[in-house]
Coordinates of C-alpha atoms in Angstrom, one line a residue:
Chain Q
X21 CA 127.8 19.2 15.0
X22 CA 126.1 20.7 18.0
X23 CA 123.4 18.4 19.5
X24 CA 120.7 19.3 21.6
X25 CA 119.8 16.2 24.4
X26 CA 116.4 15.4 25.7
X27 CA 116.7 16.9 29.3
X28 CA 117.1 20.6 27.8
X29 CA 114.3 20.1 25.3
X30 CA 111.5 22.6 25.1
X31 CA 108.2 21.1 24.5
X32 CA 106.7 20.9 21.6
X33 CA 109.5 21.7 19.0
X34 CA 112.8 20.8 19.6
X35 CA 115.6 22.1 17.7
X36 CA 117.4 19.1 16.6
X37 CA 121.0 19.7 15.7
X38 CA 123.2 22.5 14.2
X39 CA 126.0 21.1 11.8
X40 CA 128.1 22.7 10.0
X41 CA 131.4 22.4 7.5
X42 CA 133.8 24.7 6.2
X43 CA 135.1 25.3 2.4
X44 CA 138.5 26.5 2.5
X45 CA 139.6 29.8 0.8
X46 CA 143.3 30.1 0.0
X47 CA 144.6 30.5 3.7
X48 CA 143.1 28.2 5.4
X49 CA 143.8 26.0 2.7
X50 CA 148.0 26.8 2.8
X51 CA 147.3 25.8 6.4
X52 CA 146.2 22.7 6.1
X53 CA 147.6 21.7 3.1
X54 CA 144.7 20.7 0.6
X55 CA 143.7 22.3 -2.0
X56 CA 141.6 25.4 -2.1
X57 CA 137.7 24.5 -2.0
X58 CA 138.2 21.7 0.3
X59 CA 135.2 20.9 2.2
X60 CA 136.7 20.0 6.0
X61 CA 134.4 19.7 9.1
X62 CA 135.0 21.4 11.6
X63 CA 137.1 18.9 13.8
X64 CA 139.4 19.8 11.6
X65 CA 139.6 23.4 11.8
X66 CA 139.5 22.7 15.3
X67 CA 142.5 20.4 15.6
X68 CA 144.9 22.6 13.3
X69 CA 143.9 25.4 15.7
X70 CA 144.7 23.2 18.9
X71 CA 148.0 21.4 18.2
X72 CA 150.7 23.4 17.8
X73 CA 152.7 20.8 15.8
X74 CA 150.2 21.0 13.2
X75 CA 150.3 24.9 13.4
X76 CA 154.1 24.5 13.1
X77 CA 154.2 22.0 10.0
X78 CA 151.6 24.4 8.1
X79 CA 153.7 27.2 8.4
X80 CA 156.8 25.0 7.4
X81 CA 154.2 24.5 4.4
X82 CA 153.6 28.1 3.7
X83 CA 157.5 29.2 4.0
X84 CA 158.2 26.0 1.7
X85 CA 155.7 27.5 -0.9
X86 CA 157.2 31.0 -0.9
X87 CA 160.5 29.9 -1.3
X88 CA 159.7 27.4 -4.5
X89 CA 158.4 30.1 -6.1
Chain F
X29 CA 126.5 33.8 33.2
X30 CA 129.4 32.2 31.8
X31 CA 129.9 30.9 27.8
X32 CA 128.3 27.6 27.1
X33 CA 127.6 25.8 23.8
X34 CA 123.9 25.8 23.4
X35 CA 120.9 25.7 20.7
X36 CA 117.3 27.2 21.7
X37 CA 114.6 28.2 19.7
X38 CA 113.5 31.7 20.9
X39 CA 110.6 32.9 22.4
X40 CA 110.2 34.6 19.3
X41 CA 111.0 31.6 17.3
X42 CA 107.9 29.7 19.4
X43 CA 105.4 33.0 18.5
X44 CA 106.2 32.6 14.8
X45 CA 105.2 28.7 14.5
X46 CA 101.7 29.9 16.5
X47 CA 101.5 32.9 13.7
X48 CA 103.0 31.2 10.5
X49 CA 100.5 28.0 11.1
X50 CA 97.1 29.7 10.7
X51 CA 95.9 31.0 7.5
X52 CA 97.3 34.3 7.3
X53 CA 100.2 35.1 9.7
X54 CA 99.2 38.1 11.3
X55 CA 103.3 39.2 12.7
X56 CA 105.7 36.9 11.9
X57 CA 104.7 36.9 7.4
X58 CA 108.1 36.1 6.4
X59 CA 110.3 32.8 6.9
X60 CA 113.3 32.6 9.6
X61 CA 115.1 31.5 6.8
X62 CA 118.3 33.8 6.9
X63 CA 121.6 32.9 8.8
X64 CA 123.7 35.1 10.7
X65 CA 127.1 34.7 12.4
X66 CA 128.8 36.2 15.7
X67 CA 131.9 36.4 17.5
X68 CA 130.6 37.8 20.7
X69 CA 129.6 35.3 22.4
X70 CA 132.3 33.6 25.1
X71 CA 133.7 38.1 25.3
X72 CA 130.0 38.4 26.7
X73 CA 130.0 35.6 28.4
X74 CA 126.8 34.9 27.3
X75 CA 124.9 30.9 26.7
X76 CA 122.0 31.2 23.9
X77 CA 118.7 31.1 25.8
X78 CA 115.5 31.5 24.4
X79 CA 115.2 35.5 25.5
X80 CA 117.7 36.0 22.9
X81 CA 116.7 38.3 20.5
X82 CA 120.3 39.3 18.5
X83 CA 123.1 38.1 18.4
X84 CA 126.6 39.7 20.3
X85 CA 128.5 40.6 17.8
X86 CA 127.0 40.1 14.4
X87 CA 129.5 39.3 11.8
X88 CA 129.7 39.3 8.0
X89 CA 126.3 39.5 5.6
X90 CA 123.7 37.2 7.0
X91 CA 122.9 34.7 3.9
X92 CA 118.8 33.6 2.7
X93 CA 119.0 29.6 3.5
X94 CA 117.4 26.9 1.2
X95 CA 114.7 25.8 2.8
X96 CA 113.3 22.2 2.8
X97 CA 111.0 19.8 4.9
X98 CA 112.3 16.8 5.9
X99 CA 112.1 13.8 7.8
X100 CA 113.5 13.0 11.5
X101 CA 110.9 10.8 13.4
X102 CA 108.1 10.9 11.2
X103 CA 107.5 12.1 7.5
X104 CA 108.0 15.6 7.2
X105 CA 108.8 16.7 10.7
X106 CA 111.6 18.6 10.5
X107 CA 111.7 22.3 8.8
X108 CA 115.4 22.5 7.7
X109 CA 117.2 25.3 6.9
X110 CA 120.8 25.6 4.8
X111 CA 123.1 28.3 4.1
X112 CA 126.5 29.2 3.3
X113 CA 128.1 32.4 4.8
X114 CA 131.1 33.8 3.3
X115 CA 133.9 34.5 5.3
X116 CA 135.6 37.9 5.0
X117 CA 138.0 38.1 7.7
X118 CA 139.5 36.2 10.3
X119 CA 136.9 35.3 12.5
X120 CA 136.6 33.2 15.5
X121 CA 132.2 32.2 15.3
X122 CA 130.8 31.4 18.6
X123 CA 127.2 32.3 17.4
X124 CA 124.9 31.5 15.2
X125 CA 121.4 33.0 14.8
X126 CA 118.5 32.3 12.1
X127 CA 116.1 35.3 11.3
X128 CA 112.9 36.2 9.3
X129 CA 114.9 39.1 7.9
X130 CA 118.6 39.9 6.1
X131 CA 118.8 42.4 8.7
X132 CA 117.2 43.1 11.8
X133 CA 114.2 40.5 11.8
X134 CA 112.8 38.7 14.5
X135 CA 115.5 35.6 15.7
X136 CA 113.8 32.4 15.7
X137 CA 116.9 30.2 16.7
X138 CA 120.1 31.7 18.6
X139 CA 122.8 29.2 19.4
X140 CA 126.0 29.3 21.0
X141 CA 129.1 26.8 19.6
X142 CA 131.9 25.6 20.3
X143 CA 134.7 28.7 19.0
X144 CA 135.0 28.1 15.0
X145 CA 138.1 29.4 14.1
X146 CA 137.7 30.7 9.7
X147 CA 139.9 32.8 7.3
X148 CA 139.5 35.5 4.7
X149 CA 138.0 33.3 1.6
X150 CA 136.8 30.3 3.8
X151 CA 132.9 29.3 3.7
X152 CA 130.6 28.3 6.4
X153 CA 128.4 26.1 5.6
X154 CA 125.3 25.5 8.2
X155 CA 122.8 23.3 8.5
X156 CA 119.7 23.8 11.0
X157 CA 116.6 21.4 11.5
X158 CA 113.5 22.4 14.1
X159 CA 111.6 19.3 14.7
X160 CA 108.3 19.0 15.5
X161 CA 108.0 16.2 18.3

């Protein structure tokens, strides 16, 4: 969510807040490892793509995947 | 000017609530109600300020939002707007605009964010309110 405070305010109209979320397509999903149509906000995305554990352990999760099947 | 993470409504933006309110709009005759996506923003090192008129770099197909009017302070203050872009490609969004037009148009909000890092298949869903205060 991206909020706008009081001392940068226009007059007049004031554009409240921008939030968003995001509905996982098959890759992301693999990544994270939930299942595809997953509606995650976007600390999440944003966490998978800052901790390189968590990149680390989804790959693990991909490579696990390819080898079961 | 460096990247920052910022949401203004454009000078545009502020001409088409003076237009759109009297009787017939004599400019701005269609609603800012389509939603576009960038990844240009922190390469041009640019904070969305209220001379924007386009985004950097415009990404994927801009979608037509739902539109609604609904309540922030008091009833019916807030024109809200809600779309869903389809991702097509990996895409790092740092922008965000809302138009009168699919393509083109006149911007009525440009906003800067914190780098949204998507996939082929993933869907971006955004919701924007303008309040009237």
């Amino acid at each position: 969510m991206f909020r706008r405070h009081g001392a940068h305010v226009p007059s007049f109209i004031r554009e409240d807040e921008w939030s968003a979320k995001v509905t996982v397509g098959a890759e992301t999903a693999a990544r994270l490892g939930v299942p595809i149509g997953t509606e995650v906000d976007l600390g999440t995305i944003a966490y998978y793509h800052r901790n390189p554990i968590r990149r680390w352990l989804g790959r693990r999760k991909i490579k696990r995947h390819a080898l079961s099947d | 000017m460096a990247f920052g993470v910022a949401t203004v409504i454009t000078n545009k933006g502020k001409a088409m609530y003076a237009d759109r309110i009297r009787t017939t709009p004599a400019t701005y005759t269609a609603a800012p109600k389509f939603i576009g996506i960038g990844t240009g923003a922190t390469t041009a090192a640019r904070t969305a300020v209220a001379a924007d008129t386009a985004l950097s770099t415009e990404v994927e197909t801009r979608v037509s939002g739902t539109e609604s009017v609904v309540t922030t302070t008091v009833t019916g203050d807030t024109y809200q707007v809600v779309g869903t872009v389809s991702i097509t490609a990996t895409r790092a969004v740092d922008e965000v605009g809302q138009f009168d037009a699919a393509t083109v148009g006149n911007m009525f909000i440009s906003a800067t964010v914190a780098v949204i890092n998507l996939a082929n298949g993933d869907s971006l869903q955004l919701t924007n309110k303008a309040t009237i205060s």
